[in-house]
GROMACS .gro file of C-alpha atoms in nm:
model
  251
    1MET     CA    1   0.294   0.440  -0.903
    2VAL     CA    2   0.000   0.683  -1.044
    3SER     CA    3  -0.238   0.930  -0.852
    4ASP     CA    4  -0.457   1.171  -0.978
    5VAL     CA    5  -0.522   0.971  -1.335
    6HIS     CA    6  -0.826   1.244  -1.413
    7GLY     CA    7  -0.882   1.064  -1.785
    8ASN     CA    8  -0.570   1.050  -1.862
    9ALA     CA    9  -0.562   0.692  -2.060
   10ARG     CA   10  -0.353   0.718  -2.275
   11ASP     CA   11  -0.052   0.713  -2.027
   12LEU     CA   12  -0.240   0.480  -1.791
   13ALA     CA   13  -0.194   0.224  -2.017
   14LYS     CA   14   0.215   0.256  -1.983
   15ALA     CA   15   0.218   0.313  -1.687
   16GLY     CA   16   0.321  -0.009  -1.536
   17ASP     CA   17   0.580  -0.145  -1.815
   18GLY     CA   18   0.861  -0.256  -1.682
   19ALA     CA   19   0.723  -0.298  -1.295
   20ASP     CA   20   0.621  -0.571  -1.133
   21ALA     CA   21   0.277  -0.461  -1.050
   22LEU     CA   22   0.086  -0.085  -1.037
   23ILE     CA   23  -0.089   0.076  -0.784
   24CYS     CA   24  -0.334   0.356  -0.895
   25LEU     CA   25  -0.409   0.609  -0.606
   26GLY     CA   26  -0.754   0.667  -0.733
   27ASP     CA   27  -0.896   0.990  -0.886
   28LEU     CA   28  -1.021   0.823  -1.211
   29VAL     CA   29  -1.274   1.091  -1.323
   30LEU     CA   30  -1.208   1.358  -1.473
   31PHE     CA   31  -1.476   1.644  -1.410
   32LEU     CA   32  -1.287   1.921  -1.486
   33ASP     CA   33  -0.961   2.009  -1.619
   34TYR     CA   34  -0.852   2.313  -1.398
   35ALA     CA   35  -0.526   2.345  -1.614
   36ASP     CA   36  -0.741   2.243  -1.945
   37HIS     CA   37  -1.110   2.416  -1.899
   38SER     CA   38  -1.239   2.227  -2.216
   39ARG     CA   39  -1.179   1.866  -2.072
   40GLY     CA   40  -1.408   1.620  -1.868
   41ILE     CA   41  -1.783   1.586  -1.781
   42PHE     CA   42  -1.836   1.971  -1.666
   43PRO     CA   43  -1.718   2.183  -2.009
   44ASP     CA   44  -1.905   1.847  -2.190
   45LEU     CA   45  -2.214   1.979  -2.031
   46PHE     CA   46  -2.231   2.268  -1.984
   47GLY     CA   47  -1.957   2.435  -2.267
   48VAL     CA   48  -1.636   2.564  -2.191
   49GLU     CA   49  -1.705   2.909  -2.101
   50ASN     CA   50  -1.929   2.852  -1.820
   51ALA     CA   51  -1.587   2.572  -1.687
   52ASP     CA   52  -1.413   2.925  -1.706
   53ARG     CA   53  -1.660   3.080  -1.494
   54ILE     CA   54  -1.715   2.818  -1.209
   55VAL     CA   55  -1.300   2.755  -1.194
   56ALA     CA   56  -1.291   3.158  -1.185
   57LEU     CA   57  -1.538   3.140  -0.797
   58ARG     CA   58  -1.374   2.809  -0.697
   59THR     CA   59  -0.988   2.898  -0.718
   60ALA     CA   60  -1.113   3.218  -0.551
   61ARG     CA   61  -1.311   3.044  -0.294
   62ARG     CA   62  -1.633   3.124  -0.315
   63PHE     CA   63  -1.814   2.861  -0.321
   64GLU     CA   64  -2.185   2.955  -0.271
   65GLU     CA   65  -2.192   3.104  -0.607
   66ALA     CA   66  -1.990   2.796  -0.741
   67ARG     CA   67  -2.260   2.644  -0.605
   68GLU     CA   68  -2.570   2.856  -0.768
   69LEU     CA   69  -2.385   2.905  -1.082
   70GLY     CA   70  -2.390   2.492  -1.101
   71ALA     CA   71  -2.722   2.475  -0.983
   72ARG     CA   72  -2.851   2.721  -1.251
   73LEU     CA   73  -2.682   2.507  -1.538
   74TRP     CA   74  -2.799   2.170  -1.381
   75ALA     CA   75  -3.138   2.345  -1.402
   76GLY     CA   76  -3.155   2.370  -1.804
   77ILE     CA   77  -2.993   1.939  -1.845
   78GLU     CA   78  -3.262   1.740  -1.934
   79GLY     CA   79  -3.301   1.385  -1.719
   80ASP     CA   80  -3.189   1.287  -1.354
   81ARG     CA   81  -2.852   1.489  -1.226
   82ALA     CA   82  -2.761   1.184  -1.050
   83ALA     CA   83  -2.802   0.973  -1.394
   84VAL     CA   84  -2.660   1.204  -1.646
   85ILE     CA   85  -2.346   1.228  -1.444
   86GLU     CA   86  -2.264   0.821  -1.381
   87GLN     CA   87  -2.370   0.843  -1.798
   88ALA     CA   88  -2.024   1.011  -1.814
   89VAL     CA   89  -1.850   0.848  -1.548
   90ARG     CA   90  -1.961   0.527  -1.705
   91ARG     CA   91  -1.800   0.619  -2.003
   92GLN     CA   92  -1.440   0.709  -1.849
   93TYR     CA   93  -1.457   0.395  -1.640
   94ALA     CA   94  -1.443   0.176  -1.915
   95GLU     CA   95  -1.209   0.326  -2.095
   96LEU     CA   96  -0.953   0.374  -1.809
   97PHE     CA   97  -0.964   0.045  -1.620
   98ALA     CA   98  -0.924  -0.125  -1.935
   99ALA     CA   99  -0.641   0.079  -1.923
  100PHE     CA  100  -0.453  -0.122  -1.624
  101PRO     CA  101  -0.209  -0.380  -1.682
  102THR     CA  102  -0.186  -0.685  -1.431
  103PRO     CA  103  -0.151  -0.700  -1.156
  104THR     CA  104  -0.317  -0.333  -1.088
  105TYR     CA  105  -0.367  -0.208  -0.669
  106ALA     CA  106  -0.612   0.049  -0.666
  107THR     CA  107  -0.779   0.235  -0.424
  108TYR     CA  108  -1.061   0.509  -0.458
  109GLY     CA  109  -0.990   0.897  -0.491
  110ASN     CA  110  -1.219   1.190  -0.375
  111VAL     CA  111  -1.377   1.249  -0.724
  112ASP     CA  112  -1.450   0.869  -0.763
  113MET     CA  113  -1.772   0.657  -0.755
  114PRO     CA  114  -1.627   0.345  -0.534
  115THR     CA  115  -2.032   0.178  -0.673
  116LEU     CA  116  -1.922   0.158  -0.983
  117TRP     CA  117  -1.565  -0.002  -0.960
  118LYS     CA  118  -1.609  -0.322  -0.904
  119GLU     CA  119  -1.828  -0.354  -1.271
  120TYR     CA  120  -1.574  -0.221  -1.418
  121ALA     CA  121  -1.258  -0.381  -1.256
  122GLY     CA  122  -1.087  -0.701  -1.433
  123PRO     CA  123  -0.962  -1.043  -1.236
  124GLY     CA  124  -0.616  -0.816  -1.246
  125THR     CA  125  -0.743  -0.537  -1.069
  126ARG     CA  126  -0.760  -0.546  -0.693
  127VAL     CA  127  -0.925  -0.251  -0.538
  128LEU     CA  128  -0.820  -0.206  -0.160
  129ASP     CA  129  -1.001   0.032   0.089
  130GLY     CA  130  -0.921   0.001   0.495
  131GLU     CA  131  -0.719  -0.327   0.353
  132ARG     CA  132  -0.402  -0.425   0.341
  133VAL     CA  133  -0.181  -0.722   0.112
  134GLU     CA  134   0.183  -0.828  -0.012
  135ILE     CA  135   0.323  -0.731  -0.302
  136GLY     CA  136   0.662  -0.870  -0.369
  137GLY     CA  137   0.721  -0.959   0.000
  138ARG     CA  138   0.612  -0.615   0.151
  139THR     CA  139   0.326  -0.502   0.303
  140PHE     CA  140   0.080  -0.228   0.216
  141GLY     CA  141  -0.215  -0.059   0.372
  142PHE     CA  142  -0.446   0.134   0.118
  143VAL     CA  143  -0.712   0.395   0.255
  144GLY     CA  144  -0.883   0.525  -0.028
  145GLY     CA  145  -1.103   0.869  -0.022
  146GLY     CA  146  -1.091   1.210   0.090
  147LEU     CA  147  -1.235   1.412   0.375
  148ARG     CA  148  -1.505   1.648   0.359
  149THR     CA  149  -1.529   2.005   0.236
  150PRO     CA  150  -1.673   2.283   0.074
  151MET     CA  151  -1.643   2.121  -0.306
  152ARG     CA  152  -1.826   1.821  -0.182
  153THR     CA  153  -1.684   1.563  -0.455
  154PRO     CA  154  -1.831   1.197  -0.450
  155TYR     CA  155  -1.613   1.002  -0.213
  156GLU     CA  156  -1.589   1.246   0.091
  157ILE     CA  157  -1.645   1.102   0.438
  158SER     CA  158  -1.610   1.195   0.783
  159ASP     CA  159  -1.286   1.173   1.009
  160GLU     CA  160  -1.406   0.942   1.226
  161GLU     CA  161  -1.480   0.705   0.942
  162TYR     CA  162  -1.135   0.766   0.770
  163ALA     CA  163  -0.965   0.693   1.139
  164ALA     CA  164  -1.126   0.416   1.164
  165LYS     CA  165  -1.029   0.279   0.803
  166ILE     CA  166  -0.617   0.388   0.902
  167GLU     CA  167  -0.653   0.187   1.247
  168ALA     CA  168  -0.785  -0.097   1.019
  169VAL     CA  169  -0.500  -0.105   0.841
  170GLY     CA  170  -0.240  -0.128   1.098
  171GLU     CA  171   0.121  -0.185   1.047
  172VAL     CA  172   0.240  -0.167   0.700
  173ASP     CA  173   0.553  -0.177   0.533
  174VAL     CA  174   0.432   0.112   0.241
  175LEU     CA  175   0.119   0.298   0.327
  176CYS     CA  176  -0.082   0.410   0.012
  177THR     CA  177  -0.362   0.692   0.071
  178HIS     CA  178  -0.522   0.954  -0.168
  179ILE     CA  179  -0.475   1.235   0.039
  180PRO     CA  180  -0.153   1.375   0.213
  181PRO     CA  181  -0.105   1.318   0.612
  182ASP     CA  182  -0.187   1.674   0.762
  183VAL     CA  183   0.151   1.875   0.717
  184PRO     CA  184   0.116   2.215   0.556
  185GLU     CA  185   0.405   2.196   0.325
  186LEU     CA  186   0.211   1.862   0.194
  187VAL     CA  187  -0.141   2.013   0.167
  188TYR     CA  188  -0.085   2.334   0.015
  189ASP     CA  189  -0.114   2.349  -0.377
  190THR     CA  190   0.064   2.597  -0.507
  191VAL     CA  191  -0.166   2.648  -0.830
  192ALA     CA  192  -0.468   2.692  -0.663
  193ARG     CA  193  -0.310   2.885  -0.361
  194ARG     CA  194  -0.512   2.702  -0.101
  195PHE     CA  195  -0.468   2.434   0.158
  196GLU     CA  196  -0.615   2.086   0.078
  197ARG     CA  197  -0.765   1.886   0.316
  198GLY     CA  198  -0.512   1.619   0.472
  199SER     CA  199  -0.556   1.386   0.786
  200ARG     CA  200  -0.457   1.425   1.102
  201ALA     CA  201  -0.532   1.026   1.168
  202LEU     CA  202  -0.274   0.955   0.895
  203LEU     CA  203  -0.033   1.146   1.033
  204ASP     CA  204  -0.067   1.007   1.353
  205ALA     CA  205   0.006   0.659   1.226
  206ILE     CA  206   0.266   0.746   1.075
  207ARG     CA  207   0.432   0.873   1.321
  208ARG     CA  208   0.308   0.591   1.560
  209THR     CA  209   0.345   0.274   1.369
  210ARG     CA  210   0.659   0.437   1.165
  211PRO     CA  211   0.568   0.274   0.782
  212ARG     CA  212   0.907   0.302   0.551
  213TYR     CA  213   0.724   0.507   0.284
  214ALA     CA  214   0.345   0.687   0.299
  215LEU     CA  215   0.245   0.724  -0.090
  216PHE     CA  216  -0.046   0.979  -0.171
  217GLY     CA  217  -0.215   1.226  -0.467
  218HIS     CA  218  -0.458   1.409  -0.440
  219VAL     CA  219  -0.264   1.737  -0.428
  220HIS     CA  220  -0.146   1.834  -0.797
  221GLN     CA  221   0.133   2.069  -0.742
  222PRO     CA  222   0.240   2.053  -0.389
  223LEU     CA  223   0.457   2.319  -0.238
  224VAL     CA  224   0.668   2.017  -0.106
  225LYS     CA  225   0.673   1.685  -0.258
  226ARG     CA  226   0.876   1.440  -0.042
  227MET     CA  227   0.949   1.512   0.273
  228ARG     CA  228   1.047   1.268   0.592
  229ILE     CA  229   0.809   1.261   0.913
  230GLY     CA  230   1.052   1.036   1.169
  231ALA     CA  231   1.148   0.748   0.980
  232THR     CA  232   0.885   0.786   0.738
  233GLU     CA  233   0.932   0.906   0.392
  234CYS     CA  234   0.635   1.052   0.248
  235VAL     CA  235   0.607   1.148  -0.130
  236ASN     CA  236   0.282   1.277  -0.330
  237VAL     CA  237   0.309   1.080  -0.640
  238GLY     CA  238   0.098   1.238  -0.881
  239HIS     CA  239  -0.061   1.450  -1.069
  240PHE     CA  240  -0.063   1.134  -1.334
  241ALA     CA  241  -0.292   1.378  -1.521
  242GLY     CA  242  -0.044   1.627  -1.601
  243SER     CA  243   0.270   1.433  -1.616
  244GLY     CA  244   0.173   1.091  -1.768
  245LYS     CA  245   0.513   0.993  -1.587
  246PRO     CA  246   0.443   0.714  -1.261
  247TRP     CA  247   0.655   0.780  -1.002
  248ALA     CA  248   0.882   0.365  -0.966
  249LEU     CA  249   0.923   0.245  -0.579
  250GLU     CA  250   1.155  -0.002  -0.565
  251TRP     CA  251   1.351  -0.192  -0.327
   0.00000   0.00000   0.00000
């Protein structure tokens, strides 16, 4: 089980060793590495110095200034912005999807581009979003994406759309999502020093349907990596990009 891969194809290729299946909870793309500002699409296009500047603004929650800086930088790039980003994402996806073992079950993260996944997911990779599947005799539900934030990452959706996907999954043994339930200890990032957006609908579903596990990523350095909510063990299975180590679910 991995989440928040963010370009780490090397370790991803070994993540399923010895397992019956690999589960990936999204964020394959690396736009900007907050730990190493030289890595990702942003510094490739605009340089490390500008990456340093935009990280500092975002960390200080000066999002409007960060957007203004981004707009000035993009004004100096030839070609359509969306096309430039898509070309860079395609290069990453080609490498990352090739690293997935068979079988892999995957859902989208908030920085992913779902429209491209069908082009790169091979026959051994099953992509699920608002859906359920049986793995090893247990029922797994998958809900991808994130909720809307000032960061405006590619796959952010409304609370209503997200809640509908949670409802569509229903009762499962293992509930797999990219973002955590809306619990302060699970959504606070101790390095970024901010609360990320968790889902209230997900929290309500955990309390109502009582899955054995609720697994997620998104928050890279959480205040608490795991906690129980009623009968459910809630576990943050990221940040794979930094650790390179998968989390094993054993029955």
